[in-house]
CSV table of C-alpha atoms in Angstrom, one decimal:
chain,number,residue,atom,x,y,z
A,1,MET,CA,-7.5,-9.5,37.2
A,2,VAL,CA,-4.6,-10.2,34.8
A,3,LYS,CA,-5.8,-11.9,31.7
A,4,GLY,CA,-5.2,-12.2,28.0
A,5,ILE,CA,-1.8,-11.3,26.5
A,6,THR,CA,-0.6,-9.8,29.8
A,7,LYS,CA,-1.3,-13.1,31.6
A,8,ARG,CA,0.5,-15.2,28.9
A,9,TRP,CA,3.4,-12.8,29.0
A,10,MET,CA,3.7,-13.1,32.8
A,11,ILE,CA,3.5,-16.9,32.7
A,12,ASN,CA,5.6,-17.6,29.7
A,13,THR,CA,8.1,-14.7,29.5
A,14,LEU,CA,8.3,-12.9,32.9
A,15,SER,CA,8.6,-16.1,34.9
A,16,VAL,CA,11.5,-17.3,32.7
A,17,ILE,CA,13.2,-13.9,33.0
A,18,LEU,CA,12.7,-13.8,36.8
A,19,SER,CA,14.1,-17.3,37.1
A,20,ILE,CA,17.2,-16.4,35.2
A,21,ILE,CA,17.7,-13.2,37.2
A,22,ILE,CA,17.3,-15.1,40.5
A,23,LEU,CA,19.7,-17.8,39.3
A,24,ILE,CA,22.3,-15.2,38.3
A,25,VAL,CA,21.9,-13.4,41.7
A,26,VAL,CA,22.4,-16.7,43.6
A,27,ILE,CA,25.4,-17.6,41.5
A,28,LEU,CA,27.0,-14.2,42.0
A,29,ILE,CA,26.4,-14.3,45.8
A,30,PHE,CA,27.9,-17.8,46.1
A,31,SER,CA,30.8,-16.7,43.9
A,32,ILE,CA,31.4,-13.7,46.2
A,33,ILE,CA,31.3,-15.9,49.3
A,34,HIS,CA,33.7,-18.4,47.7
A,35,LEU,CA,36.0,-15.6,46.5
A,36,PHE,CA,36.4,-14.1,50.0
A,37,GLN,CA,36.8,-17.5,51.6
A,38,SER,CA,39.4,-18.5,49.0
A,39,ARG,CA,41.2,-15.2,49.6
A,40,VAL,CA,41.4,-15.9,53.4
A,41,GLU,CA,42.5,-19.5,52.8
A,42,GLN,CA,45.2,-18.3,50.4
A,43,ASP,CA,46.5,-15.8,53.1
A,44,LEU,CA,46.5,-18.5,55.8
A,45,HIS,CA,48.2,-21.0,53.5
A,46,SER,CA,50.8,-18.4,52.4
A,47,ALA,CA,51.6,-17.7,56.1
A,48,SER,CA,51.8,-21.4,57.0
A,49,ASN,CA,54.2,-22.1,54.1
A,50,GLU,CA,56.8,-19.9,55.8
A,51,LEU,CA,57.1,-22.7,58.4
A,52,SER,CA,59.0,-24.8,55.8
A,53,MET,CA,61.8,-22.3,56.0
A,54,VAL,CA,61.7,-21.7,59.8
A,55,PHE,CA,61.6,-25.3,60.8
A,56,SER,CA,63.7,-26.7,58.0
A,57,GLY,CA,66.2,-29.3,59.3
A,58,PHE,CA,64.9,-28.8,62.8
A,59,LYS,CA,66.4,-31.2,65.4
A,60,ALA,CA,64.7,-31.5,68.8
A,61,ASP,CA,67.0,-32.4,71.6
A,62,ASN,CA,64.3,-31.8,74.1
A,63,PRO,CA,60.6,-30.6,74.0
A,64,THR,CA,61.5,-27.1,75.0
A,65,ASP,CA,63.5,-26.6,71.8
A,66,PHE,CA,60.3,-26.6,69.7
A,67,THR,CA,58.6,-24.2,72.1
A,68,SER,CA,61.6,-21.9,72.2
A,69,LEU,CA,61.8,-21.8,68.4
A,70,SER,CA,58.1,-21.3,68.1
A,71,ARG,CA,58.2,-18.4,70.5
A,72,ASP,CA,60.9,-16.7,68.4
A,73,TYR,CA,58.8,-17.3,65.3
A,74,ILE,CA,55.7,-15.8,66.8
A,75,GLU,CA,57.6,-12.8,68.1
A,76,ASN,CA,59.0,-12.1,64.6
A,77,PHE,CA,55.8,-12.9,62.8
A,78,ASP,CA,54.9,-9.8,60.7
A,79,LYS,CA,51.2,-10.6,60.1
A,80,LYS,CA,50.0,-10.4,63.7
A,81,GLU,CA,47.5,-7.7,62.9
A,82,GLN,CA,45.9,-9.8,60.2
A,83,MET,CA,45.8,-13.2,61.9
A,84,GLY,CA,46.6,-14.9,65.2
A,85,VAL,CA,49.1,-17.8,65.7
A,86,MET,CA,48.9,-20.6,68.2
A,87,VAL,CA,51.5,-23.2,69.1
A,88,LEU,CA,50.0,-26.6,69.9
A,89,ASN,CA,51.8,-29.6,71.6
A,90,THR,CA,51.6,-33.1,70.3
A,91,SER,CA,48.2,-33.7,72.1
A,92,GLY,CA,46.7,-30.6,70.4
A,93,ARG,CA,46.7,-28.4,73.5
A,94,VAL,CA,47.6,-24.7,73.0
A,95,VAL,CA,50.8,-23.8,74.8
A,96,LEU,CA,51.5,-20.4,73.2
A,97,THR,CA,49.7,-17.7,71.3
A,98,SER,CA,50.6,-14.5,69.5
A,99,THR,CA,48.0,-12.6,71.6
A,100,GLY,CA,49.2,-14.0,74.9
A,101,PHE,CA,45.8,-15.4,75.7
A,102,ILE,CA,45.3,-19.2,75.9
A,103,PRO,CA,41.9,-20.2,74.5
A,104,SER,CA,39.5,-22.3,76.5
A,105,GLU,CA,40.1,-26.0,76.4
A,106,ASP,CA,36.4,-26.4,75.3
A,107,GLU,CA,37.3,-24.7,72.0
A,108,LYS,CA,37.2,-27.4,69.4
A,109,MET,CA,40.1,-27.6,67.0
A,110,THR,CA,39.2,-30.3,64.6
A,111,ASP,CA,41.7,-29.1,62.0
A,112,PHE,CA,44.6,-30.4,64.3
A,113,ASP,CA,43.3,-34.0,64.1
A,114,GLU,CA,42.6,-33.6,60.4
A,115,ALA,CA,46.1,-32.2,59.8
A,116,LYS,CA,47.7,-35.2,61.6
A,117,GLN,CA,45.8,-37.6,59.4
A,118,SER,CA,46.4,-35.6,56.2
A,119,ALA,CA,49.3,-36.6,53.9
A,120,SER,CA,50.0,-32.9,53.3
A,121,GLY,CA,50.3,-32.2,57.0
A,122,TYR,CA,47.8,-29.3,57.2
A,123,ALA,CA,44.0,-28.8,57.3
A,124,PHE,CA,41.5,-25.9,57.3
A,125,TRP,CA,38.6,-25.2,59.6
A,126,ASN,CA,35.8,-22.7,59.0
A,127,GLY,CA,33.1,-22.0,61.6
A,128,LYS,CA,32.2,-20.1,64.8
A,129,LEU,CA,34.2,-19.8,68.0
A,130,LEU,CA,32.6,-20.2,71.4
A,131,SER,CA,32.3,-16.5,71.5
A,132,GLY,CA,30.1,-16.6,68.4
A,133,GLU,CA,32.7,-15.0,66.2
A,134,ARG,CA,33.1,-16.4,62.7
A,135,ALA,CA,36.7,-17.5,62.0
A,136,MET,CA,38.8,-19.6,59.7
A,137,SER,CA,42.0,-21.4,60.6
A,138,GLU,CA,44.7,-23.6,59.2
A,139,THR,CA,46.8,-26.0,61.3
A,140,ARG,CA,50.1,-27.2,60.1
A,141,ILE,CA,51.9,-30.2,61.7
A,142,ILE,CA,55.6,-29.8,62.7
A,143,CYS,CA,57.8,-32.9,62.6
A,144,ASP,CA,61.4,-33.5,63.6
A,145,GLU,CA,64.2,-34.9,61.4
A,146,ASN,CA,62.9,-38.4,62.1
A,147,ASN,CA,59.4,-37.4,60.9
A,148,ASN,CA,58.0,-37.5,64.4
A,149,VAL,CA,55.2,-35.1,65.3
A,150,ILE,CA,56.6,-32.6,67.8
A,151,GLY,CA,53.7,-30.0,67.7
A,152,ALA,CA,51.8,-27.8,65.4
A,153,LEU,CA,51.1,-24.2,64.5
A,154,ARG,CA,47.6,-22.9,64.0
A,155,TYR,CA,46.9,-19.7,62.1
A,156,ILE,CA,43.4,-18.2,62.7
A,157,VAL,CA,41.6,-15.2,61.1
A,158,SER,CA,38.4,-13.6,62.0
A,159,MET,CA,35.8,-13.9,59.2
A,160,GLU,CA,33.6,-11.1,60.5
A,161,PRO,CA,35.1,-8.4,58.1
A,162,ALA,CA,34.9,-10.9,55.2
A,163,HIS,CA,31.3,-11.7,56.2
A,164,SER,CA,30.4,-8.0,56.4
A,165,ARG,CA,31.8,-7.4,52.9
A,166,THR,CA,30.0,-10.5,51.7
A,167,LEU,CA,26.7,-9.2,53.0
A,168,LEU,CA,27.4,-5.8,51.5
A,169,PHE,CA,28.2,-7.2,48.0
A,170,SER,CA,25.3,-9.6,48.3
A,171,ALA,CA,22.9,-6.7,49.2
A,172,ILE,CA,24.3,-4.8,46.2
A,173,ILE,CA,23.8,-7.8,43.9
A,174,ILE,CA,20.2,-8.3,45.2
A,175,ALA,CA,19.4,-4.6,44.8
A,176,VAL,CA,20.7,-4.7,41.2
A,177,GLY,CA,18.7,-7.9,40.6
A,178,LEU,CA,15.6,-6.2,42.0
A,179,GLY,CA,16.3,-3.1,39.9
A,180,VAL,CA,16.7,-5.2,36.7
A,181,THR,CA,13.5,-7.1,37.6
A,182,ALA,CA,11.6,-3.9,38.1
A,183,MET,CA,12.9,-2.5,34.8
A,184,VAL,CA,12.0,-5.8,33.0
A,185,ILE,CA,8.5,-5.7,34.5
A,186,PHE,CA,7.8,-2.0,33.8
A,187,SER,CA,9.3,-2.1,30.3
A,188,GLY,CA,7.4,-5.4,29.6
A,189,LEU,CA,4.1,-4.0,30.9
A,190,ALA,CA,4.6,-0.8,28.9
A,191,PHE,CA,5.3,-2.9,25.8
A,192,ILE,CA,2.3,-5.2,26.5
A,193,ARG,CA,0.2,-2.1,27.1
A,194,SER,CA,1.3,-0.7,23.8
A,195,ILE,CA,-0.1,-3.9,22.2
A,196,VAL,CA,-3.1,-4.6,24.3
A,197,LYS,CA,-4.6,-1.1,24.3
A,198,PRO,CA,-4.7,-0.7,20.5
A,199,ILE,CA,-6.0,-4.3,20.2
A,200,ARG,CA,-8.8,-3.6,22.7
A,201,ARG,CA,-9.7,-0.4,20.8
A,202,LEU,CA,-9.5,-2.4,17.6
A,203,SER,CA,-11.7,-5.1,19.1
A,204,ASP,CA,-14.3,-2.5,20.2
A,205,ALA,CA,-14.2,-0.8,16.8
A,206,ALA,CA,-14.6,-4.2,15.0
A,207,ALA,CA,-17.6,-5.0,17.2
A,208,GLN,CA,-19.2,-1.6,16.3
A,209,ILE,CA,-18.4,-2.2,12.6
A,210,ALA,CA,-20.0,-5.7,12.8
A,211,GLN,CA,-23.1,-4.0,14.1
A,212,GLY,CA,-23.1,-1.6,11.1
A,213,ASP,CA,-21.5,1.4,12.7
A,214,PHE,CA,-18.8,2.0,10.0
A,215,SER,CA,-17.9,5.4,11.5
A,216,ALA,CA,-16.1,3.5,14.2
A,217,SER,CA,-13.2,3.1,11.8
A,218,GLU,CA,-12.5,6.8,12.2
A,219,LYS,CA,-11.7,6.2,15.9
A,220,ILE,CA,-9.0,3.6,15.1
A,221,GLU,CA,-5.6,5.2,15.9
A,222,HIS,CA,-2.1,3.9,16.2
A,223,LYS,CA,1.2,5.5,17.3
A,224,TYR,CA,3.7,3.1,15.7
A,225,ASN,CA,4.1,2.0,12.1
A,226,ASP,CA,4.5,-1.7,13.0
A,227,GLU,CA,2.4,-4.8,12.7
A,228,ILE,CA,-0.3,-3.4,15.0
A,229,GLY,CA,-0.3,-0.2,12.9
A,230,ASP,CA,-0.7,-2.3,9.8
A,231,LEU,CA,-3.6,-4.2,11.4
A,232,CYS,CA,-5.3,-1.0,12.4
A,233,ASP,CA,-4.9,0.3,8.8
A,234,ALA,CA,-6.2,-3.0,7.4
A,235,VAL,CA,-9.3,-2.9,9.7
A,236,SER,CA,-9.9,0.8,8.8
A,237,ASP,CA,-9.6,0.0,5.1
A,238,MET,CA,-11.9,-3.0,5.5
A,239,ALA,CA,-14.5,-0.8,7.3
A,240,LYS,CA,-14.4,1.7,4.4
A,241,ASP,CA,-14.7,-1.1,1.9
A,242,LEU,CA,-17.6,-2.6,3.8
A,243,GLN,CA,-19.3,0.8,4.0
A,244,THR,CA,-18.8,1.2,0.3
A,245,THR,CA,-20.1,-2.3,-0.4
A,246,GLU,CA,-23.0,-1.7,2.0
A,247,GLN,CA,-23.9,1.5,0.1
A,248,MET,CA,-23.6,-0.3,-3.2
A,249,LYS,CA,-25.8,-3.1,-1.9
A,250,ASN,CA,-28.4,-0.7,-0.8
A,251,ASP,CA,-28.3,1.1,-4.1
A,252,PHE,CA,-28.5,-2.3,-5.8
A,253,ILE,CA,-31.6,-3.3,-3.8
A,254,SER,CA,-33.1,0.1,-4.6
A,255,ARG,CA,-32.3,-0.4,-8.3
A,256,VAL,CA,-33.6,-3.9,-8.4
A,257,SER,CA,-36.8,-2.9,-6.6
A,258,HIS,CA,-37.3,-0.1,-9.2
A,259,GLU,CA,-36.5,-2.5,-12.1
A,260,LEU,CA,-39.0,-5.0,-10.8
A,261,ARG,CA,-41.7,-2.4,-10.0
A,262,THR,CA,-41.6,-0.9,-13.5
A,263,PRO,CA,-42.6,-4.0,-15.5
A,264,LEU,CA,-45.0,-5.1,-12.8
A,265,THR,CA,-46.7,-1.7,-12.9
A,266,ALA,CA,-47.0,-1.9,-16.7
A,267,ILE,CA,-48.3,-5.5,-16.5
A,268,LYS,CA,-50.8,-4.7,-13.8
A,269,GLY,CA,-52.0,-1.5,-15.5
A,270,TRP,CA,-52.7,-3.2,-18.9
A,271,ALA,CA,-54.2,-6.3,-17.2
A,272,GLU,CA,-56.6,-4.0,-15.2
A,273,THR,CA,-57.4,-2.0,-18.4
A,274,MET,CA,-58.3,-5.2,-20.3
A,275,GLN,CA,-60.3,-6.6,-17.3
A,276,LEU,CA,-62.3,-3.5,-16.6
A,277,SER,CA,-63.1,-2.9,-20.3
A,278,GLU,CA,-66.5,-4.2,-21.3
A,279,ARG,CA,-66.4,-7.2,-23.6
A,280,GLY,CA,-66.5,-6.1,-27.2
A,281,THR,CA,-65.6,-2.4,-26.4
A,282,LEU,CA,-61.8,-2.9,-26.5
A,283,ASP,CA,-60.6,-2.7,-30.1
A,284,ARG,CA,-58.2,-5.1,-31.5
A,285,ARG,CA,-55.4,-2.6,-31.9
A,286,THR,CA,-55.5,-1.6,-28.2
A,287,PHE,CA,-55.8,-5.2,-27.2
A,288,ASP,CA,-52.8,-6.2,-29.2
A,289,ARG,CA,-50.9,-3.3,-27.8
A,290,GLY,CA,-51.7,-4.2,-24.3
A,291,MET,CA,-50.8,-7.8,-24.8
A,292,GLY,CA,-47.5,-6.8,-26.4
A,293,VAL,CA,-46.6,-4.6,-23.4
A,294,ILE,CA,-47.5,-7.5,-21.0
A,295,ILE,CA,-45.4,-10.0,-23.0
A,296,LYS,CA,-42.5,-7.6,-23.3
A,297,GLU,CA,-42.5,-6.6,-19.7
A,298,SER,CA,-43.0,-10.2,-18.6
A,299,THR,CA,-39.9,-11.1,-20.6
A,300,ARG,CA,-38.1,-8.2,-19.1
A,301,LEU,CA,-39.2,-9.3,-15.6
A,302,THR,CA,-38.1,-12.9,-16.3
A,303,GLY,CA,-34.7,-11.6,-17.4
A,304,ILE,CA,-34.2,-9.6,-14.2
A,305,VAL,CA,-35.2,-12.6,-12.1
A,306,GLU,CA,-32.9,-14.9,-14.0
A,307,GLU,CA,-30.1,-12.4,-13.6
A,308,LEU,CA,-30.7,-12.3,-9.9
A,309,LEU,CA,-30.8,-16.1,-9.7
A,310,ASP,CA,-27.5,-16.3,-11.5
A,311,PHE,CA,-26.0,-13.8,-9.2
A,312,GLY,CA,-27.2,-15.8,-6.2
A,313,ARG,CA,-25.7,-19.0,-7.7
A,314,ILE,CA,-22.4,-17.2,-8.2
A,315,GLN,CA,-22.4,-15.8,-4.7
A,316,SER,CA,-23.1,-19.2,-3.2
A,317,GLY,CA,-20.7,-21.1,-5.5
A,318,ARG,CA,-23.5,-23.0,-7.3
A,319,MET,CA,-23.1,-21.8,-10.8
A,320,VAL,CA,-23.3,-24.8,-13.1
A,321,LEU,CA,-22.0,-25.1,-16.7
A,322,MET,CA,-23.1,-27.7,-19.1
A,323,LYS,CA,-20.1,-27.7,-21.5
A,324,GLU,CA,-20.0,-29.0,-25.0
A,325,LYS,CA,-18.3,-28.2,-28.4
A,326,ILE,CA,-20.1,-25.2,-29.9
A,327,ASP,CA,-19.8,-22.9,-32.9
A,328,ILE,CA,-19.3,-19.5,-31.2
A,329,LEU,CA,-19.9,-17.7,-34.5
A,330,ALA,CA,-23.3,-19.2,-35.0
A,331,GLU,CA,-24.3,-18.4,-31.4
A,332,PHE,CA,-23.2,-14.8,-31.7
A,333,ASP,CA,-25.0,-14.5,-35.0
A,334,GLU,CA,-28.3,-15.5,-33.4
A,335,THR,CA,-27.8,-13.1,-30.5
A,336,VAL,CA,-27.2,-10.1,-32.9
A,337,TYR,CA,-30.2,-11.1,-35.0
A,338,MET,CA,-32.4,-11.1,-31.8
A,339,LEU,CA,-31.4,-7.5,-31.1
A,340,LYS,CA,-31.6,-6.0,-34.6
A,341,GLU,CA,-35.3,-5.1,-34.3
A,342,ARG,CA,-34.7,-3.4,-31.0
A,343,ALA,CA,-31.8,-1.4,-32.4
A,344,VAL,CA,-34.1,-0.2,-35.3
A,345,GLU,CA,-36.8,0.8,-32.8
A,346,GLU,CA,-34.3,2.8,-30.7
A,347,GLY,CA,-32.8,4.4,-33.8
A,348,ILE,CA,-29.3,2.9,-33.3
A,349,HIS,CA,-27.2,1.5,-36.1
A,350,LEU,CA,-26.2,-2.0,-35.2
A,351,LEU,CA,-23.3,-3.0,-37.5
A,352,TYR,CA,-22.4,-6.6,-37.9
A,353,ASP,CA,-21.1,-8.6,-40.9
A,354,ASP,CA,-22.5,-12.1,-41.1
A,355,LEU,CA,-19.3,-13.9,-42.1
A,356,ASP,CA,-19.6,-17.0,-44.3
A,357,VAL,CA,-16.6,-18.7,-42.7
A,358,VAL,CA,-16.0,-21.6,-40.3
A,359,TYR,CA,-14.0,-20.9,-37.1
A,360,PRO,CA,-12.7,-23.6,-34.8
A,361,PRO,CA,-15.2,-24.6,-32.0
A,362,ILE,CA,-14.9,-23.7,-28.4
A,363,TYR,CA,-15.7,-25.8,-25.3
A,364,GLY,CA,-18.5,-24.1,-23.3
A,365,ASP,CA,-22.1,-23.7,-22.2
A,366,ARG,CA,-24.1,-22.3,-25.1
A,367,ASN,CA,-26.9,-20.8,-22.9
A,368,ARG,CA,-24.4,-19.1,-20.6
A,369,LEU,CA,-22.4,-17.7,-23.4
A,370,ARG,CA,-25.5,-16.4,-25.1
A,371,GLN,CA,-26.3,-14.7,-21.8
A,372,VAL,CA,-22.9,-13.0,-21.9
A,373,PHE,CA,-23.5,-11.9,-25.5
A,374,LEU,CA,-27.0,-10.5,-24.6
A,375,ASN,CA,-25.6,-8.7,-21.7
A,376,ILE,CA,-22.8,-7.0,-23.6
A,377,LEU,CA,-24.9,-6.1,-26.6
A,378,ASP,CA,-27.8,-4.9,-24.3
A,379,ASN,CA,-25.4,-2.6,-22.4
A,380,ALA,CA,-24.0,-1.2,-25.7
A,381,LEU,CA,-27.5,-0.4,-26.9
A,382,LYS,CA,-28.7,0.9,-23.6
A,383,TYR,CA,-25.9,3.4,-23.3
A,384,THR,CA,-25.8,4.5,-26.9
A,385,PRO,CA,-28.1,7.5,-27.8
A,386,ARG,CA,-30.4,7.5,-30.8
A,387,GLY,CA,-28.5,7.9,-34.0
A,388,GLY,CA,-25.4,6.2,-32.4
A,389,VAL,CA,-23.5,3.2,-33.6
A,390,VAL,CA,-22.9,-0.2,-32.1
A,391,ALA,CA,-20.4,-2.4,-34.1
A,392,ALA,CA,-19.8,-6.1,-33.4
A,393,GLN,CA,-17.3,-8.5,-35.0
A,394,VAL,CA,-15.8,-11.9,-34.4
A,395,LEU,CA,-12.1,-12.1,-34.9
A,396,TYR,CA,-9.9,-15.1,-35.5
A,397,SER,CA,-6.3,-15.0,-36.8
A,398,LYS,CA,-3.9,-17.7,-37.8
A,399,ASP,CA,-1.2,-15.6,-36.1
A,400,ASP,CA,-3.0,-16.3,-32.8
A,401,PRO,CA,-4.8,-19.6,-33.4
A,402,ASP,CA,-5.5,-20.5,-29.8
A,403,VAL,CA,-8.2,-17.8,-29.2
A,404,ILE,CA,-11.3,-16.3,-30.7
A,405,LYS,CA,-12.3,-12.8,-29.9
A,406,ILE,CA,-15.6,-11.0,-30.0
A,407,VAL,CA,-15.4,-7.2,-30.0
A,408,VAL,CA,-18.4,-4.9,-29.4
A,409,THR,CA,-17.9,-1.2,-29.7
A,410,ASP,CA,-20.4,1.6,-29.1
A,411,SER,CA,-20.5,5.3,-29.4
A,412,GLY,CA,-22.3,5.9,-26.2
A,413,CYS,CA,-21.5,8.0,-23.1
A,414,GLY,CA,-18.5,6.0,-22.1
A,415,ILE,CA,-17.3,5.2,-18.6
A,416,PRO,CA,-15.4,7.7,-16.4
A,417,ALA,CA,-11.7,6.7,-15.8
A,418,GLU,CA,-12.2,6.5,-12.0
A,419,ASP,CA,-15.2,4.0,-12.4
A,420,LEU,CA,-13.6,1.8,-15.1
A,421,PRO,CA,-11.7,-0.5,-12.7
A,422,ARG,CA,-14.8,-1.2,-10.8
A,423,VAL,CA,-17.5,-1.8,-13.5
A,424,LYS,CA,-17.1,-5.6,-13.1
A,425,GLU,CA,-17.6,-5.5,-9.3
A,426,LYS,CA,-20.8,-6.8,-7.8
A,427,PHE,CA,-23.5,-4.1,-7.0
A,428,PHE,CA,-21.4,-1.4,-8.8
A,429,LYS,CA,-23.2,0.8,-11.4
A,430,ALA,CA,-21.3,3.7,-12.9
A,431,ASN,CA,-24.3,5.4,-14.6
A,432,GLN,CA,-27.3,5.7,-12.2
A,433,THR,CA,-29.5,7.4,-14.8
A,434,VAL,CA,-29.8,4.3,-17.0
A,435,GLY,CA,-31.9,1.4,-16.0
A,436,GLY,CA,-30.5,-1.9,-15.0
A,437,SER,CA,-29.6,-3.9,-11.8
A,438,GLY,CA,-25.9,-3.4,-12.1
A,439,ILE,CA,-25.0,-7.1,-11.7
A,440,GLY,CA,-25.2,-8.2,-15.3
A,441,LEU,CA,-21.6,-7.4,-16.0
A,442,ALA,CA,-20.4,-9.1,-12.8
A,443,VAL,CA,-22.3,-12.3,-13.9
A,444,ALA,CA,-20.9,-12.1,-17.4
A,445,ASP,CA,-17.4,-11.7,-16.0
A,446,GLU,CA,-17.8,-14.8,-13.8
A,447,ILE,CA,-19.2,-16.8,-16.7
A,448,MET,CA,-16.2,-15.8,-18.8
A,449,ASN,CA,-13.8,-16.9,-16.0
A,450,LEU,CA,-15.5,-20.3,-15.8
A,451,HIS,CA,-14.8,-20.7,-19.5
A,452,ASN,CA,-11.1,-19.8,-19.0
A,453,GLY,CA,-11.8,-16.6,-21.0
A,454,LYS,CA,-11.5,-12.9,-20.4
A,455,LEU,CA,-13.8,-9.9,-20.5
A,456,ASP,CA,-11.8,-6.7,-21.1
A,457,ILE,CA,-13.3,-3.2,-21.2
A,458,GLU,CA,-11.8,-0.1,-22.7
A,459,SER,CA,-13.7,3.2,-22.4
A,460,GLY,CA,-13.4,6.9,-22.5
A,461,GLU,CA,-16.0,9.4,-21.1
A,462,GLY,CA,-17.9,10.9,-24.0
A,463,VAL,CA,-16.1,8.7,-26.5
A,464,GLY,CA,-17.7,5.2,-26.2
A,465,THR,CA,-16.9,1.8,-24.9
A,466,THR,CA,-15.2,-1.3,-26.4
A,467,VAL,CA,-15.7,-4.7,-24.8
A,468,THR,CA,-13.5,-7.6,-25.9
A,469,LEU,CA,-14.4,-11.2,-25.1
A,470,THR,CA,-11.6,-13.7,-25.5
A,471,PHE,CA,-12.3,-17.5,-25.7
A,472,PRO,CA,-9.8,-20.3,-25.8
A,473,VAL,CA,-10.2,-22.6,-28.9
A,474,TYR,CA,-11.3,-26.1,-28.2
A,475,LYS,CA,-8.5,-28.7,-27.9
A,476,GLU,CA,-8.9,-32.3,-28.7
A,477,GLY,CA,-9.7,-34.3,-25.6
A,478,GLU,CA,-10.6,-31.3,-23.5
A,479,GLU,CA,-14.0,-32.8,-22.6
A,480,ASN,CA,-12.2,-35.7,-21.0
A,481,ALA,CA,-9.7,-33.5,-19.1
A,482,ALA,CA,-12.4,-31.5,-17.5
A,483,PRO,CA,-15.9,-32.6,-16.2
A,484,GLU,CA,-18.9,-31.8,-18.2
A,485,THR,CA,-20.4,-30.0,-15.2
A,486,VAL,CA,-18.3,-27.3,-13.7
A,487,LYS,CA,-19.2,-25.8,-10.3
A,488,LEU,CA,-17.9,-22.4,-9.1
């Protein structure tokens, strides 16, 4: 059963083409018929025009004069092989013919009566004789000097040769039309097939990809570098990206599971230790140590859950910002202060100058921005080895008064050049040996975008990483131009 694109092509295109071809064939056939008939009429009319010379100034003293002159005309007529000539009396009866045979009185000669009534004095007839032969004739009325009808001459030609040629040319035209139609159909079907087959293969491959079989993209082939080829390439690239994303998602789930399991294991272990220990047998130092681990790991677990919740909000477009005028320098100072003790414990030099200056405010959500600061500084400490350096600074210049920049530089392992363009993608994690879910940087980048800011990363493998946060300075009336609550 014909369906889909092929059916639409047959209905919309092929039907129009066939209609045009049929119309052209019909027009050509009728043109051929008209051409042959016009040619015969022209020959008949040309022959009858000679009568104007033969009977010019004719004077009939008696009826036999017209018959005698007509006999002489017929005998000297030079087109006897092409057409016949008949002499008719005033009543329309044939009295003389060029063939010597008088036709039956039953033979209708309507052109004689039409010629008598015509102002031009002649008329044509086209039809079949009693014998069934196709013929065409022209009758011309002969008048005397007083304009009285004294008879008529009728020229008649057989149309059988013309009819045969008409049939031949019509057959040729129909054959050509059928040939063109066949070529259109075959070429059209071949063209449609070149579109339909790749699309069907593409549809099958897409269905397999939708079911998780990304290897189906390897079966997508195309012969031509056209729109279909571009579509095949696009689907193939999409499948590869989906496969990569799927792998990244699986790795992400694995990492998150590990990140969640680690603090839960520590909390459970110390909780069981404290529960199973007899009352009074657990010394204060061990108790404090256990409670410290529980609190620390609980805080860590809360951070992971919050990060996952933020990621879910961003994915679903429900990230909400509560914006206000804030002192970015004060917020960053507090964040650095929170991490100083950790840096000392890990043997990392955290360098930061507490500037006694006042910078212009920015318009943003203080909690979300502190989340960004924590994420950037946490990554810097996480990837910097013991004895390394993490330097942070807040920059504002009157040469560029519209922005405030925060720059965090570490001397850690750095990021490979091939991974650098993807570090802000969801699920992506360049270094699998270091803990973390791999979505913190993606969340931070989205928060910066919601603040009309930028998060830029420069890094070299084995050299270290520099993260630059750029914030637009608050402009008067900005809180009125934008709603206090901004949704992604």
